[in-house]
mmCIF file of C-alpha atoms in Angstrom:
data_model
loop_
_atom_site.group_PDB
_atom_site.id
_atom_site.type_symbol
_atom_site.label_atom_id
_atom_site.label_comp_id
_atom_site.label_asym_id
_atom_site.label_seq_id
_atom_site.Cartn_x
_atom_site.Cartn_y
_atom_site.Cartn_z
ATOM 1 C CA MET G 1 -0.139 -0.031 0.148
ATOM 2 C CA LYS G 2 1.411 3.579 -0.892
ATOM 3 C CA PHE G 3 -0.775 6.365 0.679
ATOM 4 C CA SER G 4 -2.949 9.623 0.335
ATOM 5 C CA SER G 5 -2.454 12.944 0.040
ATOM 6 C CA ASN G 6 -4.830 12.908 3.152
ATOM 7 C CA ASP G 7 -1.513 12.058 4.774
ATOM 8 C CA PHE G 8 0.200 15.595 4.514
ATOM 9 C CA GLY G 9 -0.732 18.845 6.040
ATOM 10 C CA GLY G 10 -2.607 21.617 4.439
ATOM 11 C CA ASN G 11 -5.632 19.696 4.577
ATOM 12 C CA PRO G 12 -5.253 18.734 1.020
ATOM 13 C CA LYS G 13 -8.357 17.089 0.647
ATOM 14 C CA ASN G 14 -10.317 20.002 1.995
ATOM 15 C CA ILE G 15 -11.951 17.731 4.759
ATOM 16 C CA ASP G 16 -14.663 19.019 6.344
ATOM 17 C CA ILE G 17 -13.957 22.721 5.837
ATOM 18 C CA ASN G 18 -17.150 23.428 5.213
ATOM 19 C CA PRO G 19 -19.879 20.811 4.528
ATOM 20 C CA HIS G 20 -22.103 23.084 2.719
ATOM 21 C CA GLN G 21 -20.056 25.224 1.023
ATOM 22 C CA THR G 22 -20.562 23.224 -2.711
ATOM 23 C CA THR G 23 -24.531 23.225 -2.140
ATOM 24 C CA ASN G 24 -25.156 26.517 -4.198
ATOM 25 C CA TYR G 25 -22.945 25.323 -7.174
ATOM 26 C CA THR G 26 -24.750 24.551 -10.100
ATOM 27 C CA GLU G 27 -23.849 22.412 -12.844
ATOM 28 C CA THR G 28 -23.481 25.450 -15.607
ATOM 29 C CA HIS G 29 -21.389 27.271 -12.749
ATOM 30 C CA GLU G 30 -19.058 24.403 -12.579
ATOM 31 C CA ILE G 31 -18.566 23.567 -16.204
ATOM 32 C CA SER G 32 -17.962 27.266 -17.208
ATOM 33 C CA ASP G 33 -15.757 28.455 -14.544
ATOM 34 C CA ILE G 34 -13.678 25.519 -13.831
ATOM 35 C CA ASN G 35 -13.387 23.638 -17.046
ATOM 36 C CA ALA G 36 -9.763 24.874 -17.932
ATOM 37 C CA PHE G 37 -8.582 24.056 -14.228
ATOM 38 C CA VAL G 38 -10.116 20.588 -15.126
ATOM 39 C CA LYS G 39 -8.592 20.291 -18.209
ATOM 40 C CA ARG G 40 -5.050 21.212 -17.096
ATOM 41 C CA THR G 41 -5.498 18.750 -14.187
ATOM 42 C CA TYR G 42 -6.201 16.048 -15.941
ATOM 43 C CA GLN G 43 -3.228 16.708 -18.306
ATOM 44 C CA LEU G 44 -0.972 16.784 -15.282
ATOM 45 C CA LEU G 45 -2.380 13.630 -14.013
ATOM 46 C CA ALA G 46 -1.515 12.207 -17.448
ATOM 47 C CA GLY G 47 1.885 13.474 -17.547
ATOM 48 C CA SER G 48 2.194 12.107 -13.518
ATOM 49 C CA LEU G 49 1.095 8.476 -14.973
ATOM 50 C CA ILE G 50 3.903 8.484 -17.692
ATOM 51 C CA ALA G 51 6.483 9.911 -15.307
ATOM 52 C CA GLY G 52 5.286 7.021 -12.851
ATOM 53 C CA ALA G 53 5.426 4.522 -15.483
ATOM 54 C CA VAL G 54 9.133 5.540 -16.973
ATOM 55 C CA GLY G 55 10.081 5.546 -12.916
ATOM 56 C CA ALA G 56 9.101 1.795 -12.804
ATOM 57 C CA TYR G 57 11.316 1.001 -15.887
ATOM 58 C CA VAL G 58 14.043 2.667 -14.704
ATOM 59 C CA GLY G 59 13.539 0.892 -11.106
ATOM 60 C CA MET G 60 13.303 -2.391 -12.458
ATOM 61 C CA GLY G 61 17.022 -2.159 -13.173
ATOM 62 C CA PHE G 62 18.050 -1.491 -9.443
ATOM 63 C CA VAL G 63 15.737 -4.149 -8.221
ATOM 64 C CA GLY G 64 18.952 -6.175 -7.463
ATOM 65 C CA ASN G 65 19.818 -2.887 -5.368
ATOM 66 C CA MET G 66 16.662 -2.815 -3.373
ATOM 67 C CA ILE G 67 16.079 -6.380 -2.496
ATOM 68 C CA ASN G 68 18.535 -8.464 -0.609
ATOM 69 C CA TYR G 69 17.882 -11.824 -1.925
ATOM 70 C CA ALA G 70 19.705 -13.670 0.500
ATOM 71 C CA THR G 71 16.881 -12.466 3.277
ATOM 72 C CA GLY G 72 14.210 -11.455 0.947
ATOM 73 C CA SER G 73 14.195 -8.224 2.779
ATOM 74 C CA LEU G 74 14.140 -4.420 1.420
ATOM 75 C CA THR G 75 17.611 -2.600 1.533
ATOM 76 C CA PHE G 76 18.713 0.425 2.600
ATOM 77 C CA THR G 77 18.787 1.761 -1.012
ATOM 78 C CA TYR G 78 14.868 0.972 -1.331
ATOM 79 C CA TRP G 79 14.345 2.743 2.100
ATOM 80 C CA GLY G 80 16.030 5.500 1.115
ATOM 81 C CA ALA G 81 14.079 5.919 -2.125
ATOM 82 C CA VAL G 82 10.979 5.954 -0.041
ATOM 83 C CA ILE G 83 12.060 8.790 2.191
ATOM 84 C CA LEU G 84 13.233 10.590 -0.945
ATOM 85 C CA GLU G 85 9.676 10.195 -2.432
ATOM 86 C CA PHE G 86 7.972 11.695 0.868
ATOM 87 C CA ILE G 87 10.290 14.698 0.674
ATOM 88 C CA LEU G 88 9.311 15.146 -2.677
ATOM 89 C CA LEU G 89 5.814 14.945 -1.857
ATOM 90 C CA PHE G 90 6.145 17.499 1.034
ATOM 91 C CA GLY G 91 7.973 19.744 -1.552
ATOM 92 C CA VAL G 92 5.185 19.558 -4.061
ATOM 93 C CA TYR G 93 2.746 20.841 -1.695
ATOM 94 C CA ALA G 94 5.023 23.757 -0.413
ATOM 95 C CA ALA G 95 6.033 24.519 -3.924
ATOM 96 C CA LYS G 96 2.468 23.975 -5.487
ATOM 97 C CA ASN G 97 2.009 27.501 -6.546
ATOM 98 C CA LYS G 98 5.570 28.050 -7.433
ATOM 99 C CA THR G 99 5.774 27.393 -11.458
ATOM 100 C CA PRO G 100 8.088 25.718 -12.860
ATOM 101 C CA LEU G 101 9.281 24.263 -9.454
ATOM 102 C CA ASN G 102 6.018 22.629 -8.666
ATOM 103 C CA LEU G 103 6.143 20.797 -12.398
ATOM 104 C CA VAL G 104 9.660 19.654 -11.605
ATOM 105 C CA LEU G 105 8.672 18.514 -8.181
ATOM 106 C CA LEU G 106 5.594 16.644 -9.446
ATOM 107 C CA PHE G 107 7.461 14.775 -12.142
ATOM 108 C CA ALA G 108 10.131 13.655 -9.656
ATOM 109 C CA PHE G 109 7.397 12.465 -6.906
ATOM 110 C CA THR G 110 5.710 10.592 -9.556
ATOM 111 C CA PHE G 111 8.592 8.967 -11.039
ATOM 112 C CA MET G 112 9.748 8.110 -7.433
ATOM 113 C CA THR G 113 6.642 6.236 -6.735
ATOM 114 C CA GLY G 114 7.071 4.121 -9.928
ATOM 115 C CA PHE G 115 10.807 3.610 -8.998
ATOM 116 C CA THR G 116 9.801 2.635 -5.418
ATOM 117 C CA LEU G 117 6.990 0.307 -7.075
ATOM 118 C CA ALA G 118 9.379 -1.589 -9.490
ATOM 119 C CA PRO G 119 10.373 -4.371 -6.612
ATOM 120 C CA THR G 120 6.732 -5.396 -6.096
ATOM 121 C CA LEU G 121 6.296 -5.506 -10.145
ATOM 122 C CA ALA G 122 9.595 -7.462 -10.303
ATOM 123 C CA MET G 123 8.085 -9.946 -7.849
ATOM 124 C CA PHE G 124 5.216 -10.983 -9.981
ATOM 125 C CA ILE G 125 7.159 -11.378 -13.076
ATOM 126 C CA ALA G 126 9.690 -13.655 -11.089
ATOM 127 C CA ALA G 127 6.696 -15.500 -10.355
ATOM 128 C CA ASN G 128 5.604 -15.759 -13.839
ATOM 129 C CA MET G 129 2.417 -13.463 -13.019
ATOM 130 C CA GLY G 130 3.867 -10.647 -15.201
ATOM 131 C CA TYR G 131 0.239 -10.747 -16.942
ATOM 132 C CA VAL G 132 -1.877 -9.685 -13.409
ATOM 133 C CA ILE G 133 0.088 -6.383 -13.518
ATOM 134 C CA GLY G 134 -1.485 -5.700 -16.930
ATOM 135 C CA GLU G 135 -4.824 -6.764 -16.189
ATOM 136 C CA ALA G 136 -4.791 -4.531 -12.840
ATOM 137 C CA PHE G 137 -3.637 -1.766 -14.614
ATOM 138 C CA GLY G 138 -6.479 -2.223 -17.300
ATOM 139 C CA LEU G 139 -8.997 -2.714 -14.746
ATOM 140 C CA THR G 140 -7.830 0.524 -12.829
ATOM 141 C CA ALA G 141 -7.832 2.657 -15.708
ATOM 142 C CA VAL G 142 -11.471 1.399 -16.548
ATOM 143 C CA ALA G 143 -12.529 1.755 -13.182
ATOM 144 C CA PHE G 144 -10.930 5.429 -12.734
ATOM 145 C CA ALA G 145 -12.692 6.704 -16.060
ATOM 146 C CA ALA G 146 -16.037 5.078 -15.017
ATOM 147 C CA LEU G 147 -15.903 6.612 -11.689
ATOM 148 C CA THR G 148 -14.849 10.108 -13.124
ATOM 149 C CA ILE G 149 -17.885 10.126 -15.403
ATOM 150 C CA PHE G 150 -19.952 9.037 -12.678
ATOM 151 C CA ALA G 151 -18.659 11.699 -10.135
ATOM 152 C CA MET G 152 -18.963 14.450 -12.949
ATOM 153 C CA ASN G 153 -22.537 13.415 -13.878
ATOM 154 C CA THR G 154 -24.189 12.375 -10.587
ATOM 155 C CA LYS G 155 -26.281 14.652 -8.326
ATOM 156 C CA ARG G 156 -24.994 13.057 -5.132
ATOM 157 C CA ASN G 157 -22.286 14.866 -3.353
ATOM 158 C CA PHE G 158 -19.742 12.855 -2.202
ATOM 159 C CA THR G 159 -17.527 15.989 -0.975
ATOM 160 C CA THR G 160 -19.103 15.541 2.492
ATOM 161 C CA MET G 161 -17.399 12.119 2.837
ATOM 162 C CA GLY G 162 -13.887 13.625 3.986
ATOM 163 C CA LYS G 163 -13.931 12.357 7.615
ATOM 164 C CA ILE G 164 -15.170 8.799 6.953
ATOM 165 C CA LEU G 165 -12.516 8.120 4.053
ATOM 166 C CA PHE G 166 -9.789 9.737 6.141
ATOM 167 C CA ILE G 167 -10.655 7.519 9.113
ATOM 168 C CA THR G 168 -10.936 4.643 7.251
ATOM 169 C CA LEU G 169 -7.891 5.483 5.586
ATOM 170 C CA ILE G 170 -5.778 5.436 8.640
ATOM 171 C CA ILE G 171 -7.431 2.268 9.811
ATOM 172 C CA MET G 172 -6.218 0.666 6.661
ATOM 173 C CA ILE G 173 -2.506 2.061 6.932
ATOM 174 C CA VAL G 174 -2.176 0.463 10.529
ATOM 175 C CA ALA G 175 -3.729 -2.954 9.741
ATOM 176 C CA SER G 176 -1.100 -2.834 6.959
ATOM 177 C CA ILE G 177 1.692 -2.085 9.152
ATOM 178 C CA ALA G 178 0.644 -4.628 11.654
ATOM 179 C CA ASN G 179 0.513 -7.223 9.057
ATOM 180 C CA ILE G 180 4.137 -6.409 7.897
ATOM 181 C CA PHE G 181 4.748 -8.458 11.354
ATOM 182 C CA LEU G 182 1.970 -10.717 10.881
ATOM 183 C CA HIS G 183 2.443 -11.787 7.610
ATOM 184 C CA LEU G 184 -1.097 -13.106 7.433
ATOM 185 C CA PRO G 185 -2.055 -13.654 3.657
ATOM 186 C CA MET G 186 -5.969 -13.075 4.267
ATOM 187 C CA LEU G 187 -5.279 -10.109 6.403
ATOM 188 C CA GLN G 188 -3.588 -8.468 3.302
ATOM 189 C CA LEU G 189 -6.488 -9.599 1.228
ATOM 190 C CA ALA G 190 -8.917 -8.317 3.166
ATOM 191 C CA ILE G 191 -6.643 -4.771 3.454
ATOM 192 C CA ALA G 192 -6.235 -4.835 -0.532
ATOM 193 C CA SER G 193 -10.253 -5.333 -0.686
ATOM 194 C CA VAL G 194 -11.026 -2.466 1.447
ATOM 195 C CA GLY G 195 -8.394 -0.270 -0.235
ATOM 196 C CA ALA G 196 -9.882 -1.041 -3.600
ATOM 197 C CA VAL G 197 -13.444 0.120 -2.176
ATOM 198 C CA LEU G 198 -11.753 2.817 -0.111
ATOM 199 C CA PHE G 199 -9.625 4.416 -3.254
ATOM 200 C CA SER G 200 -12.736 4.158 -5.498
ATOM 201 C CA PHE G 201 -14.665 6.255 -2.980
ATOM 202 C CA PHE G 202 -11.614 8.992 -2.858
ATOM 203 C CA ILE G 203 -11.850 9.111 -6.831
ATOM 204 C CA LEU G 204 -15.500 10.067 -6.363
ATOM 205 C CA TYR G 205 -14.384 12.479 -3.480
ATOM 206 C CA ASP G 206 -11.297 14.360 -5.188
ATOM 207 C CA THR G 207 -13.174 14.573 -8.793
ATOM 208 C CA GLN G 208 -15.959 16.463 -7.195
ATOM 209 C CA ASN G 209 -13.945 18.575 -5.356
ATOM 210 C CA ILE G 210 -12.187 19.483 -8.351
ATOM 211 C CA ILE G 211 -14.965 20.145 -10.614
ATOM 212 C CA ARG G 212 -16.652 22.361 -8.050
ATOM 213 C CA GLY G 213 -13.721 24.556 -7.310
ATOM 214 C CA ASN G 214 -12.804 23.476 -3.676
ATOM 215 C CA VAL G 215 -9.177 22.866 -4.685
ATOM 216 C CA SER G 216 -6.869 25.697 -5.230
ATOM 217 C CA SER G 217 -4.273 24.111 -7.111
ATOM 218 C CA GLU G 218 -3.904 22.187 -10.469
ATOM 219 C CA ILE G 219 -0.748 20.468 -8.854
ATOM 220 C CA GLU G 220 -2.509 19.949 -5.614
ATOM 221 C CA ALA G 221 -5.714 18.261 -7.663
ATOM 222 C CA ALA G 222 -3.503 15.963 -10.070
ATOM 223 C CA VAL G 223 -1.246 14.788 -6.988
ATOM 224 C CA ALA G 224 -4.903 13.745 -5.378
ATOM 225 C CA LEU G 225 -6.128 11.639 -8.470
ATOM 226 C CA TYR G 226 -2.484 10.229 -9.164
ATOM 227 C CA LEU G 227 -2.443 8.944 -5.700
ATOM 228 C CA ASP G 228 -5.649 7.620 -5.850
ATOM 229 C CA PHE G 229 -5.286 5.893 -9.072
ATOM 230 C CA LEU G 230 -1.848 4.454 -7.797
ATOM 231 C CA ASN G 231 -3.517 3.162 -4.547
ATOM 232 C CA LEU G 232 -6.537 1.764 -6.531
ATOM 233 C CA PHE G 233 -3.716 -0.193 -8.758
ATOM 234 C CA ILE G 234 -1.918 -1.663 -5.819
ATOM 235 C CA SER G 235 -5.066 -3.097 -4.343
ATOM 236 C CA LEU G 236 -6.286 -4.349 -7.381
ATOM 237 C CA LEU G 237 -2.884 -5.797 -8.314
ATOM 238 C CA GLN G 238 -2.707 -7.274 -4.930
ATOM 239 C CA ILE G 239 -6.457 -8.704 -5.104
ATOM 240 C CA LEU G 240 -5.212 -10.690 -8.356
ATOM 241 C CA GLY G 241 -2.151 -11.742 -7.303
ATOM 242 C CA PHE G 242 -3.806 -13.471 -4.674
ATOM 243 C CA LEU G 243 -6.215 -15.136 -6.933
ATOM 244 C CA ASN G 244 -4.126 -16.199 -9.244
ATOM 245 C CA SER G 245 -1.533 -17.486 -6.505
ATOM 246 C CA GLU G 246 -1.112 -21.214 -6.623
ATOM 247 C CA ASP G 247 0.170 -21.370 -3.019
#
């Protein structure tokens, strides 16, 4: 499991700032006033996904440095990359309105998310389950597109779900940390299943906040959607990996 932009300061998901602040928006107002912002956000999201894919490709060449094959544990190289990833994410939010620094930090961060994902992908490839990666990505793309279209067209307001989503995320993170020591496959499957549902709702939540103008920066909006996509992909990858495992 990765993380959500909720884990970092500045209330990036606008949790419960004002649950009623969007009730006066009309569909016409949202589209006419926010159209360019939304277009730019999804352009940045597309660029972020490409940067993440490049990072994963580059990371595959460093898997031998990130995994100790004798013990099966992750090395200091991997954890150093994870620390750098977090530093870059903090940097993205700190410089979200400072062009072009914000773009450099955004793509550096998304590159590193792919880089640190490489050991997981390598594990599937080594187990002759590389096809699962493609299946998980395809399902994620389809789900993301469908949820985005639904969020943009439904009259239901998902922007008031911030608190429950954040609480669920914290519980899921705690359970994931506990399972690092417990090594329970069924618990990991349960966590991945909850994660798939949770980040599907985050896509609805973030999309509506973006189209309603509740996010002040295109960079911030792109990071939120990117993390939703990435975490949904990882959750589906774990589920499919479990279902296709012969163990």
